[in-house]
Amino acid sequence: MPAHPSPSPSLSPSPALRLAVALDGAGWHPAAWREPGAEPGLLFTAGYWAALVAEAEAGLLDFVTFEDSLSLQSTDPAGPDGRTDLVRGRLDAVLVAARVAPLSRYIGLVPSVVATHTEPFHVSKALATLDYVSRGRAGLRIQISERPDEVRHFGRRTEPLDPAGLYAEAADHVEVVRRLWDSWEDDAEIRDVATGRFIDRSKLHYIDFEGPRFSVKGPSITPRPPQGLPPVSALASDAAVYPFLARSADIGYVTARDAAEVRSAVSALPGIPHLFGELTVFLDEQQATAERRLQRLDAAHGAAYTSDARVFAGTPADLTDLLLEWRGAGLTGFRLRPGVLAHDLPAITRGLVPELQRRGVFRRVYEASSLRGLLGLARPANRYAAPPEPSPTTVPAA
């Protein structure tokens, strides 16, 4: 596995194109676990996920996301499908990210959280902890769930659930999480042994959030994260989710199919710092080889692979052409879904990344040690901290 250089404070700003990968099971194709090198027996081990993150970091990627859900994977959106020929079961995304954090140095770690059934206070504490464990590399991917089987896991709601209402609730969820992250000022911890004061209680703040689903007093029990506010991301498979992205996301993932759809998404979401395109990728040195591999996977699965995102089967050079076309339409980056992690993740890090570098559009070294830094996002001021007093002006003598 190639080693990556250390960050250098003297580097010029990174090229604009950002790159992430979405990690899920053995890969995004349902038959990925049957492929050579997939090692399905290791899916529930820490070493499996650590190796994936190490490969992504060796490729200088901005971050990885970890998929999650609160029910078994299923081809039926209404509930379990009863299939036994597909990967079923998963580890908790936040805990996996926390486990691999000490084994990585620069890459961002972005677990997925289902806001619909998860208390924002718990999410705030877990992500703040991840930010400390990773030394400022945590991010949060928020998602909703209207699945009836997940509703029945918790017994707190009645079905059916309204997606529009769930996204409004998710926006409140993100607002509560961010307020809790800010509920400790950066200098709230004094740690003065001589006076016996560990914290300055005046710098811990109630957030006093009142909403239709949440009533949260605060403050958090975890000090403000190293990044202040870890970046929040979310996926929009259609335009109905755009209002949520506009209100709550630092990074939005969109499933455009062509440059025209990219331009439409960009024009609808002008205020988001980063808008990433989503693609499921099958990469080989020859396009025909990639297409045959996808056909072989489809045959093993018994059906053609379909996705909410565009499916690309071809060469790293051809994928680079597509990414640059879409970047020209207004995207700032891409979250790629490797069809088969054992094959397509190394194809991204060792094939696509060098091609992007040859064209001068991707970093050759990590230039920051925090996720916000890699994304070019400034560390935000604390909303509850008093503004600094202005410096006294000197009045010249008469």
mmCIF file of C-alpha atoms in Angstrom:
data_model
loop_
_atom_site.group_PDB
_atom_site.id
_atom_site.type_symbol
_atom_site.label_atom_id
_atom_site.label_comp_id
_atom_site.label_asym_id
_atom_site.label_seq_id
_atom_site.Cartn_x
_atom_site.Cartn_y
_atom_site.Cartn_z
ATOM 1 C CA MET A 1 0.000 0.000 0.000
ATOM 2 C CA PRO A 2 1.556 3.346 -0.984
ATOM 3 C CA ALA A 3 2.574 5.702 1.790
ATOM 4 C CA HIS A 4 1.297 9.241 1.675
ATOM 5 C CA PRO A 5 3.357 12.337 2.417
ATOM 6 C CA SER A 6 2.779 14.381 5.532
ATOM 7 C CA PRO A 7 0.936 17.697 5.336
ATOM 8 C CA SER A 8 3.036 20.758 4.666
ATOM 9 C CA PRO A 9 2.080 24.221 5.940
ATOM 10 C CA SER A 10 3.769 25.857 2.944
ATOM 11 C CA LEU A 11 1.584 24.253 0.292
ATOM 12 C CA SER A 12 -0.688 26.303 -1.901
ATOM 13 C CA PRO A 13 -4.447 25.664 -1.530
ATOM 14 C CA SER A 14 -5.665 22.255 -2.688
ATOM 15 C CA PRO A 15 -7.215 21.939 -6.150
ATOM 16 C CA ALA A 16 -10.950 22.351 -5.982
ATOM 17 C CA LEU A 17 -11.938 18.754 -6.693
ATOM 18 C CA ARG A 18 -12.750 16.784 -3.522
ATOM 19 C CA LEU A 19 -13.095 13.028 -3.379
ATOM 20 C CA ALA A 20 -14.753 10.665 -0.901
ATOM 21 C CA VAL A 21 -15.772 7.017 -0.914
ATOM 22 C CA ALA A 22 -18.858 5.416 0.619
ATOM 23 C CA LEU A 23 -18.021 2.208 2.478
ATOM 24 C CA ASP A 24 -20.736 -0.407 2.767
ATOM 25 C CA GLY A 25 -20.341 -4.138 3.367
ATOM 26 C CA ALA A 26 -18.317 -5.813 0.616
ATOM 27 C CA GLY A 27 -19.314 -3.134 -1.906
ATOM 28 C CA TRP A 28 -22.402 -1.612 -3.452
ATOM 29 C CA HIS A 29 -23.191 -4.431 -5.864
ATOM 30 C CA PRO A 30 -25.313 -7.103 -4.125
ATOM 31 C CA ALA A 31 -22.984 -9.851 -5.361
ATOM 32 C CA ALA A 32 -19.792 -8.084 -4.263
ATOM 33 C CA TRP A 33 -19.287 -10.458 -1.334
ATOM 34 C CA ARG A 34 -18.835 -13.370 -3.773
ATOM 35 C CA GLU A 35 -15.936 -11.769 -5.661
ATOM 36 C CA PRO A 36 -12.304 -12.881 -5.231
ATOM 37 C CA GLY A 37 -10.655 -10.991 -2.406
ATOM 38 C CA ALA A 38 -13.942 -9.849 -0.840
ATOM 39 C CA GLU A 39 -13.296 -11.786 2.391
ATOM 40 C CA PRO A 40 -16.913 -11.933 3.609
ATOM 41 C CA GLY A 41 -15.766 -13.725 6.758
ATOM 42 C CA LEU A 42 -14.048 -10.509 7.884
ATOM 43 C CA LEU A 43 -16.951 -8.081 7.382
ATOM 44 C CA PHE A 44 -17.616 -7.835 11.100
ATOM 45 C CA THR A 45 -14.008 -7.365 12.195
ATOM 46 C CA ALA A 46 -12.216 -4.131 13.035
ATOM 47 C CA GLY A 47 -9.283 -5.069 10.819
ATOM 48 C CA TYR A 48 -11.469 -5.197 7.709
ATOM 49 C CA TRP A 49 -12.637 -1.603 8.155
ATOM 50 C CA ALA A 50 -9.219 -0.370 9.220
ATOM 51 C CA ALA A 51 -7.729 -1.744 6.001
ATOM 52 C CA LEU A 52 -10.364 0.002 3.871
ATOM 53 C CA VAL A 53 -9.736 3.334 5.584
ATOM 54 C CA ALA A 54 -5.964 2.886 5.251
ATOM 55 C CA GLU A 55 -6.366 2.310 1.509
ATOM 56 C CA ALA A 56 -8.550 5.399 1.169
ATOM 57 C CA GLU A 57 -6.056 7.480 3.136
ATOM 58 C CA ALA A 58 -3.160 6.221 1.018
ATOM 59 C CA GLY A 59 -5.098 7.642 -1.941
ATOM 60 C CA LEU A 60 -5.299 11.058 -0.211
ATOM 61 C CA LEU A 61 -9.113 11.052 -0.223
ATOM 62 C CA ASP A 62 -10.889 13.759 1.738
ATOM 63 C CA PHE A 63 -13.092 11.414 3.736
ATOM 64 C CA VAL A 64 -14.885 8.105 3.891
ATOM 65 C CA THR A 65 -18.506 7.591 4.888
ATOM 66 C CA PHE A 66 -19.814 4.540 6.730
ATOM 67 C CA GLU A 67 -23.317 3.374 5.821
ATOM 68 C CA ASP A 68 -25.753 2.443 8.589
ATOM 69 C CA SER A 69 -29.382 1.594 9.223
ATOM 70 C CA LEU A 70 -31.626 0.396 12.027
ATOM 71 C CA SER A 71 -32.947 -2.676 10.230
ATOM 72 C CA LEU A 72 -31.479 -5.495 8.186
ATOM 73 C CA GLN A 73 -30.579 -4.646 4.609
ATOM 74 C CA SER A 74 -33.427 -5.455 2.238
ATOM 75 C CA THR A 75 -34.406 -5.155 -1.401
ATOM 76 C CA ASP A 76 -37.948 -4.363 -0.186
ATOM 77 C CA PRO A 77 -38.332 -0.786 1.114
ATOM 78 C CA ALA A 78 -41.293 -1.835 3.249
ATOM 79 C CA GLY A 79 -39.505 -4.472 5.306
ATOM 80 C CA PRO A 80 -37.324 -7.598 5.369
ATOM 81 C CA ASP A 81 -37.116 -9.492 2.075
ATOM 82 C CA GLY A 82 -36.185 -12.871 3.552
ATOM 83 C CA ARG A 83 -33.217 -13.310 1.206
ATOM 84 C CA THR A 84 -30.268 -15.340 2.415
ATOM 85 C CA ASP A 85 -27.987 -14.865 -0.613
ATOM 86 C CA LEU A 86 -27.058 -11.242 0.150
ATOM 87 C CA VAL A 87 -25.032 -9.552 2.878
ATOM 88 C CA ARG A 88 -27.201 -9.081 5.953
ATOM 89 C CA GLY A 89 -26.159 -7.379 9.161
ATOM 90 C CA ARG A 90 -23.794 -4.499 9.817
ATOM 91 C CA LEU A 91 -21.714 -2.893 12.557
ATOM 92 C CA ASP A 92 -22.587 0.464 14.113
ATOM 93 C CA ALA A 93 -21.118 3.214 11.927
ATOM 94 C CA VAL A 94 -20.118 5.605 14.722
ATOM 95 C CA LEU A 95 -18.377 2.855 16.669
ATOM 96 C CA VAL A 96 -16.525 1.640 13.563
ATOM 97 C CA ALA A 97 -15.329 5.189 12.862
ATOM 98 C CA ALA A 98 -14.154 5.554 16.454
ATOM 99 C CA ARG A 99 -12.309 2.236 16.249
ATOM 100 C CA VAL A 100 -10.365 3.122 13.099
ATOM 101 C CA ALA A 101 -9.721 6.755 14.071
ATOM 102 C CA PRO A 102 -6.495 6.098 16.036
ATOM 103 C CA LEU A 103 -5.200 4.000 13.113
ATOM 104 C CA SER A 104 -5.495 6.867 10.604
ATOM 105 C CA ARG A 105 -3.986 10.345 10.581
ATOM 106 C CA TYR A 106 -5.513 12.684 8.005
ATOM 107 C CA ILE A 107 -8.624 11.290 6.319
ATOM 108 C CA GLY A 108 -12.065 12.417 7.463
ATOM 109 C CA LEU A 109 -14.383 9.855 9.088
ATOM 110 C CA VAL A 110 -18.097 10.377 8.454
ATOM 111 C CA PRO A 111 -20.509 7.846 9.973
ATOM 112 C CA SER A 112 -24.191 7.772 9.036
ATOM 113 C CA VAL A 113 -26.870 8.313 11.690
ATOM 114 C CA VAL A 114 -30.618 7.746 11.338
ATOM 115 C CA ALA A 115 -32.095 10.893 12.869
ATOM 116 C CA THR A 116 -35.632 9.498 12.834
ATOM 117 C CA HIS A 117 -35.014 7.122 15.736
ATOM 118 C CA THR A 118 -31.899 8.572 17.400
ATOM 119 C CA GLU A 119 -31.857 11.275 20.078
ATOM 120 C CA PRO A 120 -29.834 14.339 19.055
ATOM 121 C CA PHE A 121 -28.242 14.552 22.504
ATOM 122 C CA HIS A 122 -26.735 11.084 22.029
ATOM 123 C CA VAL A 123 -25.577 11.921 18.490
ATOM 124 C CA SER A 124 -23.971 15.155 19.660
ATOM 125 C CA LYS A 125 -21.991 13.372 22.367
ATOM 126 C CA ALA A 126 -20.954 10.494 20.097
ATOM 127 C CA LEU A 127 -19.739 12.755 17.263
ATOM 128 C CA ALA A 128 -17.946 15.111 19.635
ATOM 129 C CA THR A 129 -16.169 12.071 21.068
ATOM 130 C CA LEU A 130 -15.261 10.893 17.554
ATOM 131 C CA ASP A 131 -13.854 14.343 16.811
ATOM 132 C CA TYR A 132 -11.619 14.102 19.878
ATOM 133 C CA VAL A 133 -10.548 10.525 19.151
ATOM 134 C CA SER A 134 -9.697 11.432 15.535
ATOM 135 C CA ARG A 135 -8.102 14.788 16.460
ATOM 136 C CA GLY A 136 -10.553 16.833 14.411
ATOM 137 C CA ARG A 137 -11.516 14.539 11.534
ATOM 138 C CA ALA A 138 -15.143 13.684 12.343
ATOM 139 C CA GLY A 139 -18.134 14.413 10.168
ATOM 140 C CA LEU A 140 -21.796 13.444 10.367
ATOM 141 C CA ARG A 141 -24.054 12.070 7.658
ATOM 142 C CA ILE A 142 -27.716 12.491 8.589
ATOM 143 C CA GLN A 143 -30.433 10.312 7.101
ATOM 144 C CA ILE A 144 -34.104 9.591 7.766
ATOM 145 C CA SER A 145 -36.070 6.361 7.706
ATOM 146 C CA GLU A 146 -39.744 5.780 6.958
ATOM 147 C CA ARG A 147 -39.420 1.981 7.039
ATOM 148 C CA PRO A 148 -42.267 0.347 8.992
ATOM 149 C CA ASP A 149 -40.001 -2.369 10.419
ATOM 150 C CA GLU A 150 -37.733 0.270 11.952
ATOM 151 C CA VAL A 151 -40.745 2.015 13.465
ATOM 152 C CA ARG A 152 -41.657 -1.267 15.146
ATOM 153 C CA HIS A 153 -38.166 -1.618 16.611
ATOM 154 C CA PHE A 154 -38.781 1.416 18.810
ATOM 155 C CA GLY A 155 -42.519 1.638 19.381
ATOM 156 C CA ARG A 156 -42.572 5.410 19.741
ATOM 157 C CA ARG A 157 -44.305 6.320 16.504
ATOM 158 C CA THR A 158 -47.216 5.273 14.396
ATOM 159 C CA GLU A 159 -46.931 4.481 10.704
ATOM 160 C CA PRO A 160 -46.986 5.475 7.937
ATOM 161 C CA LEU A 161 -44.418 8.227 8.360
ATOM 162 C CA ASP A 162 -44.402 11.350 6.202
ATOM 163 C CA PRO A 163 -41.005 11.975 4.524
ATOM 164 C CA ALA A 164 -41.510 15.755 4.472
ATOM 165 C CA GLY A 165 -42.171 15.732 8.198
ATOM 166 C CA LEU A 166 -39.188 13.470 8.804
ATOM 167 C CA TYR A 167 -36.863 15.865 6.970
ATOM 168 C CA ALA A 168 -38.251 18.809 8.946
ATOM 169 C CA GLU A 169 -37.543 16.807 12.092
ATOM 170 C CA ALA A 170 -34.037 15.961 10.816
ATOM 171 C CA ALA A 171 -33.369 19.684 10.325
ATOM 172 C CA ASP A 172 -34.318 20.269 13.973
ATOM 173 C CA HIS A 173 -32.111 17.317 14.897
ATOM 174 C CA VAL A 174 -29.086 18.923 13.208
ATOM 175 C CA GLU A 175 -29.856 22.276 14.842
ATOM 176 C CA VAL A 176 -29.940 20.661 18.298
ATOM 177 C CA VAL A 177 -26.694 18.781 17.651
ATOM 178 C CA ARG A 178 -24.913 21.942 16.544
ATOM 179 C CA ARG A 179 -26.205 23.936 19.503
ATOM 180 C CA LEU A 180 -24.995 21.214 21.857
ATOM 181 C CA TRP A 181 -21.562 21.267 20.233
ATOM 182 C CA ASP A 182 -21.496 25.011 20.914
ATOM 183 C CA SER A 183 -22.834 24.719 24.465
ATOM 184 C CA TRP A 184 -19.279 24.648 25.818
ATOM 185 C CA GLU A 185 -17.158 27.650 24.912
ATOM 186 C CA ASP A 186 -13.660 26.799 23.686
ATOM 187 C CA ASP A 187 -12.037 28.001 26.917
ATOM 188 C CA ALA A 188 -14.628 26.587 29.323
ATOM 189 C CA GLU A 189 -12.077 24.152 30.750
ATOM 190 C CA ILE A 190 -9.709 25.856 33.192
ATOM 191 C CA ARG A 191 -7.988 22.806 34.729
ATOM 192 C CA ASP A 192 -6.351 24.956 37.405
ATOM 193 C CA VAL A 193 -5.032 22.624 40.105
ATOM 194 C CA ALA A 194 -3.984 25.513 42.358
ATOM 195 C CA THR A 195 -7.497 26.961 42.615
ATOM 196 C CA GLY A 196 -9.320 23.652 42.246
ATOM 197 C CA ARG A 197 -11.359 24.905 39.280
ATOM 198 C CA PHE A 198 -11.684 22.502 36.358
ATOM 199 C CA ILE A 199 -14.326 24.399 34.371
ATOM 200 C CA ASP A 200 -15.725 27.909 34.179
ATOM 201 C CA ARG A 201 -19.447 27.289 34.671
ATOM 202 C CA SER A 202 -20.298 30.643 33.097
ATOM 203 C CA LYS A 203 -18.980 29.301 29.790
ATOM 204 C CA LEU A 204 -21.367 26.341 29.671
ATOM 205 C CA HIS A 205 -24.695 27.270 28.131
ATOM 206 C CA TYR A 206 -28.247 25.998 28.071
ATOM 207 C CA ILE A 207 -29.435 25.621 24.486
ATOM 208 C CA ASP A 208 -33.164 25.743 25.392
ATOM 209 C CA PHE A 209 -34.394 24.146 22.172
ATOM 210 C CA GLU A 210 -38.138 23.645 21.841
ATOM 211 C CA GLY A 211 -39.583 21.924 18.772
ATOM 212 C CA PRO A 212 -42.386 19.574 17.736
ATOM 213 C CA ARG A 213 -40.289 16.474 18.500
ATOM 214 C CA PHE A 214 -37.438 17.648 20.727
ATOM 215 C CA SER A 215 -37.211 19.650 23.917
ATOM 216 C CA VAL A 216 -33.536 19.861 24.841
ATOM 217 C CA LYS A 217 -32.177 21.939 27.689
ATOM 218 C CA GLY A 218 -28.434 21.285 27.475
ATOM 219 C CA PRO A 219 -25.592 21.868 27.924
ATOM 220 C CA SER A 220 -23.744 18.896 26.488
ATOM 221 C CA ILE A 221 -21.627 16.709 28.745
ATOM 222 C CA THR A 222 -18.784 16.738 26.205
ATOM 223 C CA PRO A 223 -16.615 19.831 25.609
ATOM 224 C CA ARG A 224 -16.796 21.584 22.242
ATOM 225 C CA PRO A 225 -15.282 19.393 19.503
ATOM 226 C CA PRO A 226 -11.826 20.253 18.140
ATOM 227 C CA GLN A 227 -13.414 21.396 14.854
ATOM 228 C CA GLY A 228 -16.036 23.445 16.676
ATOM 229 C CA LEU A 229 -18.781 22.120 14.433
ATOM 230 C CA PRO A 230 -17.909 18.916 12.547
ATOM 231 C CA PRO A 231 -19.268 19.064 8.973
ATOM 232 C CA VAL A 232 -22.777 17.696 8.432
ATOM 233 C CA SER A 233 -23.685 15.944 5.173
ATOM 234 C CA ALA A 234 -26.790 14.361 3.666
ATOM 235 C CA LEU A 235 -27.939 12.629 0.483
ATOM 236 C CA ALA A 236 -30.645 13.991 -1.809
ATOM 237 C CA SER A 237 -31.868 11.365 -4.260
ATOM 238 C CA ASP A 238 -34.470 13.835 -5.555
ATOM 239 C CA ALA A 239 -35.278 17.539 -5.413
ATOM 240 C CA ALA A 240 -37.775 17.058 -2.570
ATOM 241 C CA VAL A 241 -34.807 16.781 -0.197
ATOM 242 C CA TYR A 242 -33.158 20.016 -1.370
ATOM 243 C CA PRO A 243 -34.810 22.244 1.279
ATOM 244 C CA PHE A 244 -33.308 20.047 3.992
ATOM 245 C CA LEU A 245 -29.860 20.221 2.394
ATOM 246 C CA ALA A 246 -30.112 23.990 2.035
ATOM 247 C CA ARG A 247 -31.024 24.406 5.695
ATOM 248 C CA SER A 248 -28.788 21.844 7.361
ATOM 249 C CA ALA A 249 -25.896 20.503 5.258
ATOM 250 C CA ASP A 250 -22.287 21.573 4.822
ATOM 251 C CA ILE A 251 -21.968 18.844 2.164
ATOM 252 C CA GLY A 252 -24.817 17.658 -0.026
ATOM 253 C CA TYR A 253 -24.669 14.472 -2.113
ATOM 254 C CA VAL A 254 -26.792 14.542 -5.284
ATOM 255 C CA THR A 255 -27.599 11.659 -7.633
ATOM 256 C CA ALA A 256 -27.479 13.487 -10.951
ATOM 257 C CA ARG A 257 -27.390 11.428 -14.139
ATOM 258 C CA ASP A 258 -25.797 13.978 -16.457
ATOM 259 C CA ALA A 259 -24.357 17.488 -16.552
ATOM 260 C CA ALA A 260 -27.776 19.064 -17.103
ATOM 261 C CA GLU A 261 -29.076 17.523 -13.873
ATOM 262 C CA VAL A 262 -25.911 18.680 -12.122
ATOM 263 C CA ARG A 263 -26.532 22.266 -13.225
ATOM 264 C CA SER A 264 -30.134 22.023 -12.042
ATOM 265 C CA ALA A 265 -29.045 20.821 -8.588
ATOM 266 C CA VAL A 266 -26.340 23.475 -8.321
ATOM 267 C CA SER A 267 -28.764 26.267 -9.227
ATOM 268 C CA ALA A 268 -31.259 24.977 -6.639
ATOM 269 C CA LEU A 269 -28.659 24.791 -3.843
ATOM 270 C CA PRO A 270 -26.515 27.919 -4.089
ATOM 271 C CA GLY A 271 -25.713 28.287 -0.389
ATOM 272 C CA ILE A 272 -24.203 24.882 0.390
ATOM 273 C CA PRO A 273 -20.396 25.001 0.796
ATOM 274 C CA HIS A 274 -19.918 21.674 -1.009
ATOM 275 C CA LEU A 275 -22.100 19.759 -3.439
ATOM 276 C CA PHE A 276 -20.843 16.270 -4.292
ATOM 277 C CA GLY A 277 -21.982 14.030 -7.124
ATOM 278 C CA GLU A 278 -22.802 10.395 -6.352
ATOM 279 C CA LEU A 279 -21.684 7.575 -8.648
ATOM 280 C CA THR A 280 -21.413 3.815 -8.259
ATOM 281 C CA VAL A 281 -18.196 2.786 -10.020
ATOM 282 C CA PHE A 282 -16.751 -0.372 -11.567
ATOM 283 C CA LEU A 283 -13.204 0.445 -12.739
ATOM 284 C CA ASP A 284 -10.765 -1.531 -14.874
ATOM 285 C CA GLU A 285 -7.942 -0.751 -17.265
ATOM 286 C CA GLN A 286 -10.223 -1.452 -20.224
ATOM 287 C CA GLN A 287 -13.870 -0.446 -20.511
ATOM 288 C CA ALA A 288 -14.825 -3.844 -21.918
ATOM 289 C CA THR A 289 -13.263 -5.528 -18.885
ATOM 290 C CA ALA A 290 -15.252 -3.352 -16.480
ATOM 291 C CA GLU A 291 -18.459 -4.012 -18.401
ATOM 292 C CA ARG A 292 -17.859 -7.780 -18.410
ATOM 293 C CA ARG A 293 -17.164 -7.735 -14.680
ATOM 294 C CA LEU A 294 -20.434 -5.900 -14.035
ATOM 295 C CA GLN A 295 -22.256 -8.428 -16.230
ATOM 296 C CA ARG A 296 -20.689 -11.274 -14.269
ATOM 297 C CA LEU A 297 -21.807 -9.726 -10.989
ATOM 298 C CA ASP A 298 -25.317 -9.228 -12.353
ATOM 299 C CA ALA A 299 -25.450 -12.867 -13.406
ATOM 300 C CA ALA A 300 -24.391 -13.995 -9.929
ATOM 301 C CA HIS A 301 -27.078 -11.765 -8.431
ATOM 302 C CA GLY A 302 -29.723 -12.867 -10.886
ATOM 303 C CA ALA A 303 -30.695 -9.355 -11.961
ATOM 304 C CA ALA A 304 -29.156 -6.226 -13.459
ATOM 305 C CA TYR A 305 -27.774 -3.833 -10.863
ATOM 306 C CA THR A 306 -29.766 -0.614 -10.462
ATOM 307 C CA SER A 307 -29.073 2.392 -8.307
ATOM 308 C CA ASP A 308 -30.440 5.807 -7.391
ATOM 309 C CA ALA A 309 -27.066 7.124 -8.582
ATOM 310 C CA ARG A 310 -25.461 6.846 -11.984
ATOM 311 C CA VAL A 311 -23.621 3.561 -12.553
ATOM 312 C CA PHE A 312 -20.239 3.924 -14.279
ATOM 313 C CA ALA A 313 -18.316 0.966 -15.718
ATOM 314 C CA GLY A 314 -15.108 1.939 -17.477
ATOM 315 C CA THR A 315 -11.546 3.185 -17.085
ATOM 316 C CA PRO A 316 -10.096 5.688 -14.618
ATOM 317 C CA ALA A 317 -9.336 8.043 -17.525
ATOM 318 C CA ASP A 318 -12.930 7.952 -18.747
ATOM 319 C CA LEU A 319 -14.233 8.471 -15.210
ATOM 320 C CA THR A 320 -11.895 11.447 -14.858
ATOM 321 C CA ASP A 321 -13.421 12.948 -18.010
ATOM 322 C CA LEU A 322 -16.892 12.574 -16.494
ATOM 323 C CA LEU A 323 -15.898 14.018 -13.121
ATOM 324 C CA LEU A 324 -14.303 17.047 -14.736
ATOM 325 C CA GLU A 325 -17.356 17.587 -16.919
ATOM 326 C CA TRP A 326 -19.583 17.564 -13.848
ATOM 327 C CA ARG A 327 -17.186 19.724 -11.883
ATOM 328 C CA GLY A 328 -17.451 22.221 -14.729
ATOM 329 C CA ALA A 329 -21.211 22.160 -14.197
ATOM 330 C CA GLY A 330 -20.729 23.322 -10.614
ATOM 331 C CA LEU A 331 -19.954 20.372 -8.330
ATOM 332 C CA THR A 332 -17.063 20.695 -5.883
ATOM 333 C CA GLY A 333 -16.477 16.981 -5.355
ATOM 334 C CA PHE A 334 -17.692 13.421 -5.594
ATOM 335 C CA ARG A 335 -18.638 10.592 -3.285
ATOM 336 C CA LEU A 336 -17.918 7.359 -5.117
ATOM 337 C CA ARG A 337 -19.572 4.053 -4.249
ATOM 338 C CA PRO A 338 -17.171 1.210 -5.098
ATOM 339 C CA GLY A 339 -19.106 -1.628 -6.717
ATOM 340 C CA VAL A 340 -16.743 -4.199 -5.171
ATOM 341 C CA LEU A 341 -14.589 -2.792 -2.388
ATOM 342 C CA ALA A 342 -11.825 -5.373 -2.815
ATOM 343 C CA HIS A 343 -11.392 -4.342 -6.468
ATOM 344 C CA ASP A 344 -12.835 -0.864 -6.976
ATOM 345 C CA LEU A 345 -11.484 0.916 -3.906
ATOM 346 C CA PRO A 346 -7.856 0.235 -4.954
ATOM 347 C CA ALA A 347 -8.871 1.121 -8.513
ATOM 348 C CA ILE A 348 -9.937 4.516 -7.181
ATOM 349 C CA THR A 349 -6.862 5.132 -5.023
ATOM 350 C CA ARG A 350 -4.269 3.678 -7.423
ATOM 351 C CA GLY A 351 -5.906 4.343 -10.792
ATOM 352 C CA LEU A 352 -8.313 7.257 -10.605
ATOM 353 C CA VAL A 353 -6.329 9.396 -8.155
ATOM 354 C CA PRO A 354 -3.081 9.313 -10.195
ATOM 355 C CA GLU A 355 -5.083 10.235 -13.303
ATOM 356 C CA LEU A 356 -6.641 13.197 -11.484
ATOM 357 C CA GLN A 357 -3.194 14.215 -10.250
ATOM 358 C CA ARG A 358 -1.743 14.032 -13.766
ATOM 359 C CA ARG A 359 -4.423 16.475 -14.856
ATOM 360 C CA GLY A 360 -3.616 18.813 -11.971
ATOM 361 C CA VAL A 361 -6.997 18.636 -10.247
ATOM 362 C CA PHE A 362 -6.241 16.619 -7.110
ATOM 363 C CA ARG A 363 -3.874 16.989 -4.192
ATOM 364 C CA ARG A 364 -0.515 15.243 -4.016
ATOM 365 C CA VAL A 365 -0.250 15.642 -0.257
ATOM 366 C CA TYR A 366 -2.637 16.223 2.610
ATOM 367 C CA GLU A 367 -2.539 19.936 3.323
ATOM 368 C CA ALA A 368 -4.572 19.938 6.553
ATOM 369 C CA SER A 369 -5.081 17.647 9.516
ATOM 370 C CA SER A 370 -8.786 18.329 10.134
ATOM 371 C CA LEU A 371 -11.775 17.518 7.967
ATOM 372 C CA ARG A 372 -12.893 21.142 7.906
ATOM 373 C CA GLY A 373 -9.372 22.088 6.866
ATOM 374 C CA LEU A 374 -9.336 19.578 4.012
ATOM 375 C CA LEU A 375 -12.670 20.938 2.807
ATOM 376 C CA GLY A 376 -11.545 24.553 3.076
ATOM 377 C CA LEU A 377 -14.106 25.329 5.784
ATOM 378 C CA ALA A 378 -13.088 27.778 8.494
ATOM 379 C CA ARG A 379 -13.564 26.783 12.128
ATOM 380 C CA PRO A 380 -16.769 28.568 13.141
ATOM 381 C CA ALA A 381 -17.092 30.904 16.096
ATOM 382 C CA ASN A 382 -19.122 29.705 19.053
ATOM 383 C CA ARG A 383 -22.667 31.102 18.890
ATOM 384 C CA TYR A 384 -22.895 31.492 22.672
ATOM 385 C CA ALA A 385 -19.524 33.131 23.310
ATOM 386 C CA ALA A 386 -19.518 36.862 23.964
ATOM 387 C CA PRO A 387 -17.921 38.793 21.107
ATOM 388 C CA PRO A 388 -14.433 40.034 21.913
ATOM 389 C CA GLU A 389 -14.298 43.510 23.304
ATOM 390 C CA PRO A 390 -12.954 46.081 20.842
ATOM 391 C CA SER A 391 -9.428 47.280 21.413
ATOM 392 C CA PRO A 392 -9.317 50.675 23.100
ATOM 393 C CA THR A 393 -8.511 53.490 20.745
ATOM 394 C CA THR A 394 -5.847 55.987 21.656
ATOM 395 C CA VAL A 395 -6.998 59.595 21.515
ATOM 396 C CA PRO A 396 -4.167 61.862 20.473
ATOM 397 C CA ALA A 397 -3.264 64.569 22.959
ATOM 398 C CA ALA A 398 -4.490 68.052 22.165
#
